[in-house]
Coordinates of C-alpha atoms in Angstrom, one line a residue:
Chain A
M539 CA -14.0 -47.1 6.0
I540 CA -17.0 -44.8 4.4
P541 CA -19.3 -42.5 7.5
S542 CA -23.1 -43.2 7.3
Q543 CA -25.5 -40.8 6.9
R544 CA -26.6 -40.5 10.3
D545 CA -23.1 -39.9 10.6
V546 CA -23.2 -36.9 8.5
Q547 CA -26.6 -35.4 9.6
Q548 CA -26.0 -36.3 13.6
A549 CA -22.6 -34.2 12.4
F550 CA -24.8 -31.6 10.7
D551 CA -27.2 -31.2 13.9
R552 CA -24.1 -30.9 15.5
V553 CA -21.8 -28.1 14.7
R554 CA -25.2 -26.2 13.4
P555 CA -26.0 -23.9 16.2
H556 CA -22.2 -23.1 16.7
V557 CA -21.1 -21.5 12.9
H558 CA -22.6 -18.7 10.8
Q559 CA -24.8 -20.0 7.8
T560 CA -22.6 -18.3 5.4
P561 CA -24.2 -17.1 2.1
V562 CA -24.3 -18.1 -1.1
L563 CA -23.6 -15.9 -3.9
T564 CA -23.5 -15.7 -7.8
S565 CA -22.5 -13.7 -10.8
R566 CA -24.4 -12.4 -13.5
L567 CA -21.1 -12.0 -15.1
L568 CA -18.9 -14.9 -13.7
D569 CA -21.7 -17.0 -15.0
E570 CA -20.9 -16.2 -18.2
L571 CA -17.5 -15.9 -17.8
S572 CA -17.6 -19.6 -17.3
G573 CA -20.1 -21.1 -19.0
A574 CA -21.7 -23.2 -16.3
S575 CA -24.8 -20.7 -13.4
I576 CA -21.6 -20.8 -10.0
F577 CA -23.1 -20.8 -6.5
F578 CA -20.6 -19.0 -4.1
K579 CA -20.8 -20.7 -0.7
C580 CA -18.7 -17.9 1.2
E581 CA -17.3 -19.5 4.0
N582 CA -15.1 -17.2 4.6
F583 CA -17.8 -15.4 6.3
Q584 CA -17.3 -17.5 8.8
K585 CA -16.4 -17.5 12.6
M586 CA -12.6 -16.6 12.7
G587 CA -13.1 -15.9 8.6
A588 CA -12.1 -19.6 7.0
F589 CA -14.4 -23.5 6.9
K590 CA -11.9 -24.9 9.4
M591 CA -13.9 -23.3 12.3
R592 CA -17.0 -26.5 11.4
G593 CA -14.4 -28.8 11.5
A594 CA -13.0 -27.6 14.9
I595 CA -16.4 -27.4 16.4
N596 CA -17.5 -30.5 15.3
A597 CA -14.1 -32.5 16.3
I598 CA -14.2 -30.8 20.2
L599 CA -17.7 -31.1 20.9
Q600 CA -17.4 -35.6 20.7
I601 CA -14.9 -34.9 23.2
P602 CA -16.1 -36.6 26.1
L603 CA -16.6 -33.6 28.8
A604 CA -13.9 -34.7 31.6
D605 CA -11.5 -35.2 29.1
R606 CA -13.4 -32.0 26.9
A607 CA -12.4 -30.1 30.7
K608 CA -8.2 -30.1 29.9
G609 CA -8.3 -29.0 27.0
V610 CA -7.2 -29.3 23.2
I611 CA -4.3 -29.4 21.8
T612 CA -3.1 -29.1 17.6
H613 CA 0.1 -27.8 15.5
S614 CA -0.8 -25.7 12.7
S615 CA 0.8 -21.4 12.2
G616 CA -3.4 -21.2 9.8
N617 CA -6.7 -21.1 10.1
F618 CA -6.8 -24.0 12.2
A619 CA -5.4 -22.9 15.2
Q620 CA -7.0 -20.5 15.1
A621 CA -10.2 -21.7 14.5
V622 CA -9.2 -24.0 17.0
S623 CA -8.7 -21.7 19.3
L624 CA -11.9 -19.8 19.1
A625 CA -14.3 -23.4 19.2
A626 CA -12.1 -23.6 22.5
K627 CA -13.4 -20.4 24.0
N628 CA -16.1 -21.1 22.9
L629 CA -16.9 -24.2 24.4
G630 CA -15.2 -22.5 27.7
I631 CA -11.4 -24.8 27.0
P632 CA -8.0 -24.6 27.1
A633 CA -6.6 -24.6 23.7
Y634 CA -2.4 -24.8 23.0
I635 CA -1.0 -24.8 19.3
V636 CA 2.2 -25.5 18.9
M637 CA 3.3 -23.2 15.9
P638 CA 7.5 -22.9 14.4
N639 CA 9.5 -20.6 15.7
N640 CA 9.7 -19.2 12.6
A641 CA 6.0 -17.9 12.0
P642 CA 3.8 -15.0 10.7
Q643 CA 3.9 -12.8 14.3
V644 CA -0.1 -12.0 12.1
K645 CA -0.3 -15.5 12.7
K646 CA 0.4 -16.1 16.0
D647 CA -2.0 -12.5 17.0
A648 CA -5.1 -14.3 15.5
V649 CA -4.7 -17.5 17.6
I650 CA -3.4 -14.9 20.8
S651 CA -7.2 -12.9 19.7
Y652 CA -8.8 -16.0 20.2
E653 CA -7.5 -16.6 24.3
G654 CA -5.6 -19.6 21.8
I655 CA -2.3 -20.0 23.8
I656 CA 1.0 -20.2 22.2
Y657 CA 3.7 -23.0 22.8
E658 CA 7.0 -22.3 20.5
S659 CA 8.9 -24.9 18.3
E660 CA 11.6 -25.9 16.3
V661 CA 10.6 -25.2 12.8
T662 CA 10.9 -29.3 12.2
I663 CA 8.0 -31.4 11.9
A664 CA 10.0 -33.4 14.1
A665 CA 10.1 -31.0 16.5
R666 CA 6.6 -29.9 16.6
E667 CA 5.2 -32.8 17.1
A668 CA 7.3 -33.3 19.6
M669 CA 6.3 -30.4 21.6
A670 CA 2.7 -31.1 21.2
S671 CA 3.0 -34.4 22.3
H672 CA 5.1 -33.5 25.7
I673 CA 2.3 -30.7 26.3
Q674 CA 0.0 -32.7 25.1
K675 CA 1.0 -35.5 28.1
K676 CA 1.8 -32.8 30.9
S677 CA -2.1 -31.2 30.8
G678 CA -4.4 -34.2 29.2
A679 CA -5.5 -32.4 27.1
T680 CA -7.0 -34.4 23.4
F681 CA -5.1 -33.6 20.3
L682 CA -6.8 -32.8 17.2
H683 CA -5.4 -32.5 13.4
P684 CA -6.7 -30.7 11.3
S685 CA -8.1 -33.1 8.0
N686 CA -7.1 -36.1 8.9
H687 CA -9.5 -36.3 11.8
I688 CA -13.2 -38.5 11.0
D689 CA -15.5 -35.5 13.4
V690 CA -12.9 -32.9 11.8
I691 CA -13.6 -33.7 8.0
L692 CA -17.3 -34.4 9.1
G693 CA -17.4 -30.9 9.8
Q694 CA -16.0 -30.0 7.1
G695 CA -18.4 -30.9 5.1
T696 CA -22.2 -29.2 6.4
A697 CA -20.6 -26.3 5.1
A698 CA -21.7 -28.2 1.4
I699 CA -24.6 -29.6 3.6
E700 CA -26.1 -25.7 3.8
L701 CA -24.8 -25.4 0.2
L702 CA -26.9 -28.4 -0.8
K703 CA -30.4 -27.9 1.4
E704 CA -29.9 -24.4 -0.2
Q705 CA -29.8 -25.3 -4.1
P706 CA -30.8 -28.5 -3.8
S707 CA -30.3 -29.8 -7.7
L708 CA -26.2 -28.6 -8.5
H709 CA -24.9 -31.5 -10.8
S710 CA -21.1 -30.7 -9.7
I711 CA -18.9 -29.5 -6.2
I712 CA -16.0 -28.2 -6.6
T713 CA -13.5 -27.6 -3.8
P714 CA -10.5 -27.1 -2.7
V715 CA -8.0 -30.1 -1.3
G716 CA -4.5 -29.1 0.7
G717 CA -4.5 -32.2 3.9
G718 CA -8.7 -33.3 2.1
G719 CA -10.5 -33.1 5.2
L720 CA -12.6 -30.6 3.1
L721 CA -13.0 -32.0 0.3
A722 CA -14.1 -36.1 1.6
G723 CA -16.5 -33.3 4.0
S724 CA -18.1 -32.0 1.0
A725 CA -18.2 -35.5 -1.0
L726 CA -20.2 -37.3 2.1
A727 CA -23.0 -34.0 2.2
A728 CA -22.7 -35.0 -2.3
K729 CA -23.5 -38.1 -1.9
Y730 CA -26.3 -38.1 0.8
Y731 CA -27.7 -34.5 0.1
G732 CA -27.0 -34.6 -4.0
S733 CA -28.9 -36.6 -6.0
Y734 CA -26.3 -37.5 -8.7
M735 CA -23.2 -35.5 -8.9
D736 CA -20.5 -35.2 -9.2
V737 CA -17.6 -33.9 -7.0
Y738 CA -14.6 -32.3 -7.9
A739 CA -10.8 -30.4 -6.3
G740 CA -8.9 -27.8 -7.0
E741 CA -5.3 -27.9 -6.2
P742 CA -2.5 -26.2 -7.5
F743 CA 0.1 -27.8 -10.0
N744 CA 3.4 -27.4 -7.5
A745 CA 1.6 -29.8 -5.1
D746 CA -0.3 -31.7 -6.4
D747 CA 0.3 -34.7 -4.0
G748 CA -3.9 -35.2 -4.3
Y749 CA -4.4 -36.0 -7.9
R750 CA -1.2 -37.7 -7.9
S751 CA -2.6 -40.6 -5.2
L752 CA -5.8 -40.8 -7.5
Q753 CA -4.5 -41.0 -10.0
S754 CA -1.8 -44.2 -8.4
G755 CA -4.6 -45.3 -5.5
K756 CA -2.5 -44.6 -2.3
I757 CA -1.4 -41.7 -1.2
E758 CA 1.4 -40.0 -2.7
Y759 CA 3.9 -36.1 -0.9
N760 CA 4.6 -33.4 -1.8
T761 CA 8.3 -33.4 -2.5
T762 CA 8.0 -29.6 -2.4
V763 CA 4.6 -26.6 -2.0
N764 CA 6.2 -23.9 -3.9
T765 CA 2.0 -22.3 -4.0
I766 CA 0.7 -19.2 -3.0
A767 CA -2.0 -21.3 -2.2
D768 CA 0.1 -22.1 1.8
G769 CA -3.5 -24.0 3.2
L770 CA -2.6 -27.0 0.5
R771 CA 0.3 -27.6 1.0
T772 CA -0.1 -31.0 2.8
H773 CA -1.2 -34.2 2.3
L774 CA -3.8 -36.7 2.4
G775 CA -4.4 -38.5 5.0
D776 CA -5.5 -42.2 6.3
K777 CA -8.8 -41.6 7.2
N778 CA -9.9 -38.4 4.4
F779 CA -7.9 -40.9 1.1
P780 CA -10.5 -44.1 1.6
I781 CA -13.3 -41.1 1.8
I782 CA -11.8 -38.9 -1.2
K783 CA -10.7 -42.7 -3.1
T784 CA -14.4 -43.9 -3.3
L785 CA -16.4 -40.8 -4.4
V786 CA -14.7 -38.2 -5.8
T787 CA -14.5 -38.4 -9.7
D788 CA -11.6 -35.7 -10.6
I789 CA -8.9 -33.6 -9.2
I790 CA -8.0 -30.3 -11.2
R791 CA -5.0 -29.1 -10.9
V792 CA -4.3 -24.8 -12.0
E793 CA -1.2 -22.7 -12.4
E794 CA 0.2 -19.9 -10.1
Q795 CA -0.9 -17.8 -12.3
E796 CA -4.7 -19.1 -12.9
I797 CA -5.0 -19.1 -9.1
I798 CA -4.2 -15.0 -9.3
A799 CA -6.1 -14.6 -11.9
A800 CA -9.6 -16.0 -10.6
M801 CA -8.4 -14.9 -6.6
K802 CA -8.3 -11.5 -8.5
L803 CA -10.9 -11.7 -10.7
L804 CA -13.3 -13.4 -7.0
W805 CA -12.3 -9.8 -5.7
E806 CA -13.5 -7.3 -8.1
R807 CA -16.6 -9.3 -9.6
L808 CA -17.6 -10.5 -5.7
K809 CA -16.7 -7.7 -3.9
I810 CA -15.4 -9.8 -1.8
I811 CA -11.8 -11.1 -0.8
I812 CA -11.0 -14.6 -0.3
E813 CA -7.2 -16.1 0.1
P814 CA -5.4 -17.5 -2.3
S815 CA -6.3 -21.4 -1.5
C816 CA -10.4 -19.6 -2.1
A817 CA -9.4 -19.4 -5.3
V818 CA -8.2 -23.0 -6.4
P819 CA -11.5 -24.6 -7.8
F820 CA -12.5 -21.6 -8.9
A821 CA -9.1 -21.9 -11.6
A822 CA -9.8 -25.1 -11.9
L823 CA -13.9 -24.3 -13.1
L824 CA -12.4 -21.8 -15.5
K825 CA -9.2 -24.3 -16.8
D826 CA -12.1 -26.8 -17.1
K827 CA -15.3 -24.8 -19.2
K828 CA -16.1 -27.3 -20.8
T829 CA -16.7 -30.1 -18.5
F830 CA -18.9 -27.9 -16.2
A831 CA -20.6 -26.0 -19.3
G832 CA -24.3 -26.2 -19.0
K833 CA -24.1 -26.9 -15.4
K834 CA -25.2 -25.0 -11.7
V835 CA -21.8 -26.0 -10.2
G836 CA -21.4 -25.4 -6.4
I837 CA -18.1 -23.7 -5.0
I838 CA -16.8 -23.7 -1.6
L839 CA -15.4 -20.7 -0.9
S840 CA -13.0 -21.4 1.3
G841 CA -11.7 -18.6 3.4
G842 CA -10.6 -15.2 3.5
N843 CA -7.3 -14.6 5.8
V844 CA -5.2 -12.6 3.7
D845 CA -2.5 -10.8 4.2
L846 CA -4.0 -7.4 3.0
T847 CA -0.2 -5.9 2.9
N848 CA 0.9 -8.6 1.0
L849 CA -0.9 -9.5 -2.4
P850 CA -0.1 -10.7 -5.5
F851 CA -1.8 -8.1 -7.8
Chain B
M1157 CA -38.5 22.3 -0.3
I1158 CA -38.5 18.6 1.5
P1159 CA -40.0 15.7 -0.7
S1160 CA -42.9 14.3 0.8
Q1161 CA -44.1 10.8 1.9
R1162 CA -45.8 9.8 -1.3
D1163 CA -42.6 10.9 -3.6
V1164 CA -39.8 8.4 -1.5
Q1165 CA -42.1 5.7 -1.0
Q1166 CA -43.1 6.0 -5.0
A1167 CA -39.6 6.4 -6.0
F1168 CA -39.1 3.0 -4.0
D1169 CA -42.2 1.1 -6.0
R1170 CA -40.2 1.6 -8.9
V1171 CA -36.5 1.3 -8.7
R1172 CA -37.1 -1.8 -6.5
P1173 CA -37.4 -4.1 -8.6
H1174 CA -34.0 -2.8 -11.1
V1175 CA -31.5 -3.6 -8.4
H1176 CA -30.2 -5.2 -6.1
Q1177 CA -31.5 -6.0 -2.6
T1178 CA -28.3 -5.3 -0.4
P1179 CA -27.1 -7.6 2.4
V1180 CA -26.6 -5.9 6.2
L1181 CA -24.1 -7.3 7.6
T1182 CA -21.9 -7.5 11.6
S1183 CA -19.6 -8.2 13.5
R1184 CA -19.3 -9.0 16.9
L1185 CA -15.9 -8.2 16.8
L1186 CA -16.5 -4.8 15.2
D1187 CA -19.3 -3.4 17.9
E1188 CA -17.3 -4.9 20.9
L1189 CA -14.5 -2.5 19.5
S1190 CA -16.5 0.8 18.5
G1191 CA -19.3 -0.3 21.5
A1192 CA -22.5 0.9 19.0
S1193 CA -24.4 -2.5 16.8
I1194 CA -23.4 -1.3 13.7
F1195 CA -25.4 -2.7 11.0
F1196 CA -23.9 -2.7 8.2
K1197 CA -25.3 -2.0 3.9
C1198 CA -23.7 -3.6 1.6
E1199 CA -23.9 -1.4 -1.5
N1200 CA -20.9 -2.7 -2.5
F1201 CA -22.5 -5.6 -3.6
Q1202 CA -25.0 -3.4 -6.1
K1203 CA -25.5 -3.4 -9.6
M1204 CA -21.8 -2.1 -11.4
G1205 CA -19.8 -1.9 -7.1
A1206 CA -22.2 1.3 -6.1
F1207 CA -25.4 2.7 -5.0
K1208 CA -25.6 5.1 -7.5
M1209 CA -26.9 2.2 -9.9
R1210 CA -30.6 3.5 -7.4
G1211 CA -30.2 7.1 -8.3
A1212 CA -29.6 6.6 -11.8
I1213 CA -32.8 3.9 -12.6
N1214 CA -35.0 6.3 -10.5
A1215 CA -34.5 9.9 -12.8
I1216 CA -34.0 8.0 -15.8
L1217 CA -37.7 6.1 -15.0
Q1218 CA -38.9 9.1 -14.4
I1219 CA -37.5 10.6 -17.9
P1220 CA -41.0 10.6 -20.1
L1221 CA -41.1 8.0 -22.7
A1222 CA -40.9 9.9 -25.7
D1223 CA -37.6 11.9 -24.7
R1224 CA -35.9 8.4 -22.8
A1225 CA -35.8 7.0 -26.0
K1226 CA -33.3 9.9 -26.9
G1227 CA -31.0 8.7 -24.3
V1228 CA -29.1 10.2 -21.4
I1229 CA -25.8 12.5 -20.3
T1230 CA -23.6 13.0 -17.8
H1231 CA -20.1 14.2 -16.8
S1232 CA -18.5 11.8 -15.1
S1233 CA -15.4 9.8 -14.4
G1234 CA -16.2 7.9 -11.3
N1235 CA -19.5 5.7 -10.5
F1236 CA -21.6 8.0 -12.0
A1237 CA -20.9 7.1 -15.3
Q1238 CA -21.3 3.6 -14.2
A1239 CA -24.6 3.3 -13.1
V1240 CA -25.8 5.9 -15.9
S1241 CA -24.5 3.2 -18.8
L1242 CA -25.5 0.2 -16.5
A1243 CA -29.2 1.7 -15.8
A1244 CA -29.6 3.7 -19.9
K1245 CA -28.1 -0.1 -21.5
N1246 CA -30.9 -2.1 -18.8
L1247 CA -33.8 0.5 -19.5
G1248 CA -32.1 0.0 -23.7
I1249 CA -31.6 3.3 -24.3
P1250 CA -28.2 5.2 -25.1
A1251 CA -26.4 6.4 -22.5
Y1252 CA -23.7 9.1 -23.6
I1253 CA -20.5 10.3 -20.5
V1254 CA -18.1 13.0 -21.4
M1255 CA -15.1 11.8 -18.9
P1256 CA -12.2 13.8 -19.0
N1257 CA -9.5 12.1 -21.6
N1258 CA -6.8 12.3 -18.8
A1259 CA -9.8 9.3 -16.9
P1260 CA -7.5 6.2 -15.9
Q1261 CA -7.8 3.3 -18.7
V1262 CA -9.2 1.3 -16.3
K1263 CA -12.6 3.8 -15.4
K1264 CA -13.2 3.9 -18.8
D1265 CA -12.8 0.5 -19.8
A1266 CA -15.7 -0.7 -17.0
V1267 CA -18.1 3.0 -18.4
I1268 CA -17.9 0.5 -21.7
S1269 CA -18.6 -2.6 -20.6
Y1270 CA -22.0 -1.5 -20.3
E1271 CA -21.9 -0.1 -23.2
G1272 CA -21.7 3.5 -22.1
I1273 CA -21.3 6.4 -25.1
I1274 CA -17.6 7.9 -23.6
Y1275 CA -17.1 11.5 -25.2
E1276 CA -13.3 12.1 -24.5
S1277 CA -13.1 16.4 -23.1
E1278 CA -10.4 18.6 -21.8
V1279 CA -10.1 18.0 -18.6
T1280 CA -11.7 21.6 -17.5
I1281 CA -15.1 21.9 -16.2
A1282 CA -16.1 24.1 -18.6
A1283 CA -15.1 21.9 -21.0
R1284 CA -16.6 19.1 -20.3
E1285 CA -20.0 21.6 -19.8
A1286 CA -19.5 22.5 -22.9
M1287 CA -18.3 19.6 -24.6
A1288 CA -22.3 17.8 -22.2
S1289 CA -24.7 20.6 -23.2
H1290 CA -23.2 20.1 -27.2
I1291 CA -24.0 16.1 -27.6
Q1292 CA -27.2 17.5 -25.3
K1293 CA -28.4 19.6 -28.8
K1294 CA -27.8 17.5 -30.9
S1295 CA -29.3 14.3 -29.3
G1296 CA -31.7 15.7 -27.5
A1297 CA -30.7 12.9 -24.1
T1298 CA -31.4 14.3 -21.2
F1299 CA -28.4 15.6 -18.6
L1300 CA -28.8 13.7 -15.7
H1301 CA -26.7 14.8 -12.4
P1302 CA -24.7 12.9 -10.8
S1303 CA -25.7 13.6 -6.6
N1304 CA -28.2 17.2 -6.8
H1305 CA -31.2 16.1 -8.8
I1306 CA -34.7 15.0 -6.8
D1307 CA -34.2 12.1 -8.7
V1308 CA -31.3 11.3 -8.1
I1309 CA -31.2 12.4 -4.2
L1310 CA -34.5 10.0 -3.6
G1311 CA -33.4 7.1 -5.5
Q1312 CA -30.0 6.9 -3.7
G1313 CA -32.7 7.1 -1.0
T1314 CA -34.3 3.4 -1.7
A1315 CA -30.9 1.2 0.1
A1316 CA -31.7 3.0 3.4
I1317 CA -34.8 2.4 3.1
E1318 CA -34.0 -1.8 2.4
L1319 CA -32.3 -1.2 6.3
L1320 CA -34.8 0.1 7.9
K1321 CA -38.0 -1.8 7.2
E1322 CA -34.9 -5.1 8.1
Q1323 CA -34.0 -2.8 11.4
P1324 CA -36.4 -0.9 12.6
S1325 CA -35.1 0.0 14.9
L1326 CA -32.1 1.7 14.6
H1327 CA -31.2 5.1 16.3
S1328 CA -28.7 6.5 13.7
I1329 CA -27.7 6.3 10.7
I1330 CA -24.7 7.5 9.4
T1331 CA -23.6 7.6 5.2
P1332 CA -20.7 9.8 3.2
V1333 CA -20.7 13.1 1.8
G1334 CA -19.2 14.1 -0.4
G1335 CA -21.9 16.0 -3.8
G1336 CA -24.9 15.1 -1.6
G1337 CA -26.8 13.2 -3.3
L1338 CA -26.9 9.8 -0.7
L1339 CA -26.8 12.3 2.3
A1340 CA -29.9 14.2 1.1
G1341 CA -31.6 10.6 0.5
S1342 CA -30.4 8.8 3.6
A1343 CA -31.5 11.4 5.6
L1344 CA -35.2 11.7 3.6
A1345 CA -35.7 7.4 4.0
A1346 CA -34.4 8.4 8.1
K1347 CA -37.2 10.6 8.7
Y1348 CA -40.3 8.9 7.0
Y1349 CA -39.0 5.1 7.8
G1350 CA -37.1 5.4 11.9
S1351 CA -38.0 6.4 14.6
Y1352 CA -36.7 9.1 16.0
M1353 CA -33.8 8.6 14.4
D1354 CA -30.1 11.1 14.2
V1355 CA -28.3 11.6 10.4
Y1356 CA -25.0 11.5 10.1
A1357 CA -22.3 12.1 7.2
G1358 CA -18.4 11.1 7.6
E1359 CA -17.0 13.8 5.5
P1360 CA -12.9 14.0 5.6
F1361 CA -11.1 16.6 6.5
N1362 CA -8.9 17.2 3.3
A1363 CA -12.4 18.5 1.8
D1364 CA -14.6 19.4 3.9
D1365 CA -17.0 21.3 2.4
G1366 CA -20.3 19.9 3.6
Y1367 CA -19.4 20.3 7.4
R1368 CA -18.6 24.2 6.5
S1369 CA -21.7 25.1 4.9
L1370 CA -23.4 22.9 7.5
Q1371 CA -21.9 25.7 9.6
S1372 CA -22.6 28.0 7.5
G1373 CA -25.9 27.9 6.8
K1374 CA -24.2 27.8 3.0
I1375 CA -23.3 26.4 0.0
E1376 CA -19.8 26.5 0.8
Y1377 CA -17.3 24.7 -1.5
N1378 CA -12.7 23.4 -0.6
T1379 CA -10.1 24.9 -2.5
T1380 CA -8.1 21.7 -2.5
V1381 CA -9.2 18.2 -2.8
N1382 CA -6.6 15.8 -1.6
T1383 CA -8.5 12.8 0.4
I1384 CA -8.0 9.3 -0.7
A1385 CA -11.7 9.9 -0.8
D1386 CA -12.2 9.9 -4.4
G1387 CA -15.8 9.5 -4.6
L1388 CA -16.3 12.6 -1.9
R1389 CA -14.2 15.1 -3.4
T1390 CA -17.4 17.0 -5.1
H1391 CA -19.9 19.9 -3.2
L1392 CA -23.2 20.0 -2.0
G1393 CA -26.3 21.7 -4.2
D1394 CA -29.3 23.5 -4.4
K1395 CA -31.8 20.4 -4.9
N1396 CA -29.5 18.9 -1.8
F1397 CA -28.4 21.3 0.6
P1398 CA -32.1 22.5 1.7
I1399 CA -32.5 19.3 2.4
I1400 CA -29.7 18.2 4.1
K1401 CA -29.1 21.8 5.8
T1402 CA -33.0 20.4 7.5
L1403 CA -32.9 17.2 8.8
V1404 CA -28.8 16.3 9.0
T1405 CA -27.7 16.6 12.8
D1406 CA -24.5 16.2 11.7
I1407 CA -21.1 15.9 10.0
I1408 CA -18.2 14.0 11.1
R1409 CA -14.5 15.0 9.8
V1410 CA -12.0 12.7 10.0
E1411 CA -7.6 12.8 8.6
E1412 CA -6.9 10.7 5.9
Q1413 CA -4.9 8.1 8.2
E1414 CA -7.5 7.6 10.0
I1415 CA -10.2 6.3 6.0
I1416 CA -7.8 3.8 5.5
A1417 CA -7.4 2.0 9.1
A1418 CA -10.9 2.3 9.0
M1419 CA -11.6 0.8 5.5
K1420 CA -9.1 -1.8 6.7
L1421 CA -10.8 -3.4 9.6
L1422 CA -13.6 -3.3 7.6
W1423 CA -11.6 -5.8 4.9
E1424 CA -9.9 -8.1 7.9
R1425 CA -12.9 -8.0 9.3
L1426 CA -15.9 -8.2 7.6
K1427 CA -13.8 -10.4 4.2
I1428 CA -15.0 -7.4 1.8
I1429 CA -14.2 -5.2 -0.3
I1430 CA -15.3 -1.2 0.0
E1431 CA -13.7 2.2 -1.6
P1432 CA -11.6 5.0 0.3
S1433 CA -14.9 6.2 -0.1
C1434 CA -16.5 4.1 1.6
A1435 CA -15.2 3.7 4.3
V1436 CA -15.3 7.7 5.5
P1437 CA -18.9 7.0 7.4
F1438 CA -17.3 3.8 9.9
A1439 CA -14.4 6.1 10.2
A1440 CA -15.8 8.8 11.5
L1441 CA -18.6 6.4 13.6
L1442 CA -14.4 5.3 15.5
K1443 CA -13.9 9.1 15.9
D1444 CA -16.3 9.2 18.0
K1445 CA -17.6 6.6 19.7
K1446 CA -19.6 8.1 22.5
T1447 CA -22.2 10.2 20.5
F1448 CA -23.2 6.3 19.4
A1449 CA -21.8 4.3 22.3
G1450 CA -24.9 1.4 23.0
K1451 CA -26.8 3.1 19.9
K1452 CA -28.2 1.0 17.3
V1453 CA -26.3 2.0 14.2
G1454 CA -27.1 1.7 10.7
I1455 CA -24.1 2.9 7.8
I1456 CA -24.3 3.3 4.2
L1457 CA -21.7 0.9 3.2
S1458 CA -22.0 3.0 -0.7
G1459 CA -19.2 1.1 -2.8
G1460 CA -16.4 -1.6 -3.6
N1461 CA -14.9 0.2 -7.1
V1462 CA -11.8 -0.4 -6.1
D1463 CA -8.5 -0.6 -7.9
L1464 CA -6.6 -3.6 -6.4
T1465 CA -3.2 -3.1 -7.5
N1466 CA -3.6 0.8 -6.2
L1467 CA -4.3 -0.1 -2.7
P1468 CA -3.2 2.7 0.7
F1469 CA -2.1 -0.5 2.7

């Protein structure tokens, strides 16, 4: 169930030429405030503005060439749609993106700017899946799930590997958890590239399926997802949950106001743009200071795609 | 009138241990959009969030020790007040900051966080200067002007020197121009560390004293300063204007809407927080694309201190 070190290393080597090695930022003031030594891995500076580029490129490069030429397909209205579009464009193949017909124009424009081909569906999950399946059959394109796909998971983990190569003595790493791809990938990175590391995730109380899944030992779902952290509304899957269950120490839940305050603090002090979902691990650290006191902590800043005309502060 | 290469080099060596060597960012998309190859020198990541730290530290280190112990004084409500406060704190001396009594609390708080000692005056320039003069006499502190002071000018120029050491083949450099310290310092850096470089500034139409001064050959003033670029409302001085007149190729004026659009584009594409004044050189480049087409252009991103609850978009 758990990929080997060789799988993880091969994904790292495969992804490397296609992504930015993103910078790691520190802040004396945020260290003083938190009591930890924090290393922020800035995937908001990644191509298309989020870590999702890593998983998309790794998954596409694992598709045999004959199939790859037929393109890839996903249904998403978020960063994974942009990631698949740009990764496919960079590799010279078509990307078909199924989006609900109520998706904001700004998200459609982002996909179009990376030459993704949009198909609009009705808003239900069933309608989206039906349309994706139809296009897949017609085109022969390969379907890519945003988080429950082993090559996507291995790709997402390469951000944490870069961080651990730069800071090998980290005690802990914290990521957000939504669909679980980044968390599972980062946990694999910690297992093979860290030494005696704890792996945590931050999660909104208002979409705490991950926390409940870790408690119950089976995949739980959200009935409502009323959180500003729009990247974290999805649930875990059968490919990433076994990894998370085995390797993750704990999931720390945070309130909406804590997410917004953490986001504002990172904007003000690091002078960087991060999206709400991206502030959740730092909010978790501030919430549970005693767990991280005196520790060297890596935080994956997952992305910076935010609507500047609609900020929560 | 023009400082020597030795003066410039000594300032660089003096300032270096006290400031961050800030990163240089590039963006393929912004290059495509502008037709130039742009290297953004990110002084928004500098200590206290702006290049002003460089000039403040250089000027304080040039004060003889016996005098330095009595502290420094300035009147400013902007980044220079914060810079003097932090530089003085780091060097273990007091900083007296005269601020108008209508200065926003957020600006006072920033100075207080760096342990600057605030004296509130009436809002007129005369009242501010009178209070500064009074405190100066009482305390023996040394007065520092934010821009019209040769050691401040030499300190501000060290950002451009860092950029030129990293990118020695730049064709042009663009800075904002307000009081003229950064522009004069950067022009000196270009003279001694660049090869056949042109030096430009961007300036708001609504505070275009710098442009008019370059045209007339004498220091001109603004009657109104109705611009969002609040760092650029001041005028040139007798210490920096001779340098600017001799070494600066041109000043390019931009409209308020162009400043806001450039700021938004930099936030969205570089994923970094910059203040309105800081967007002006990039707005100037976009305004005058043909001048910079195919050129390697360095832009000094001057600062990132912005009120997140009061954004222009």
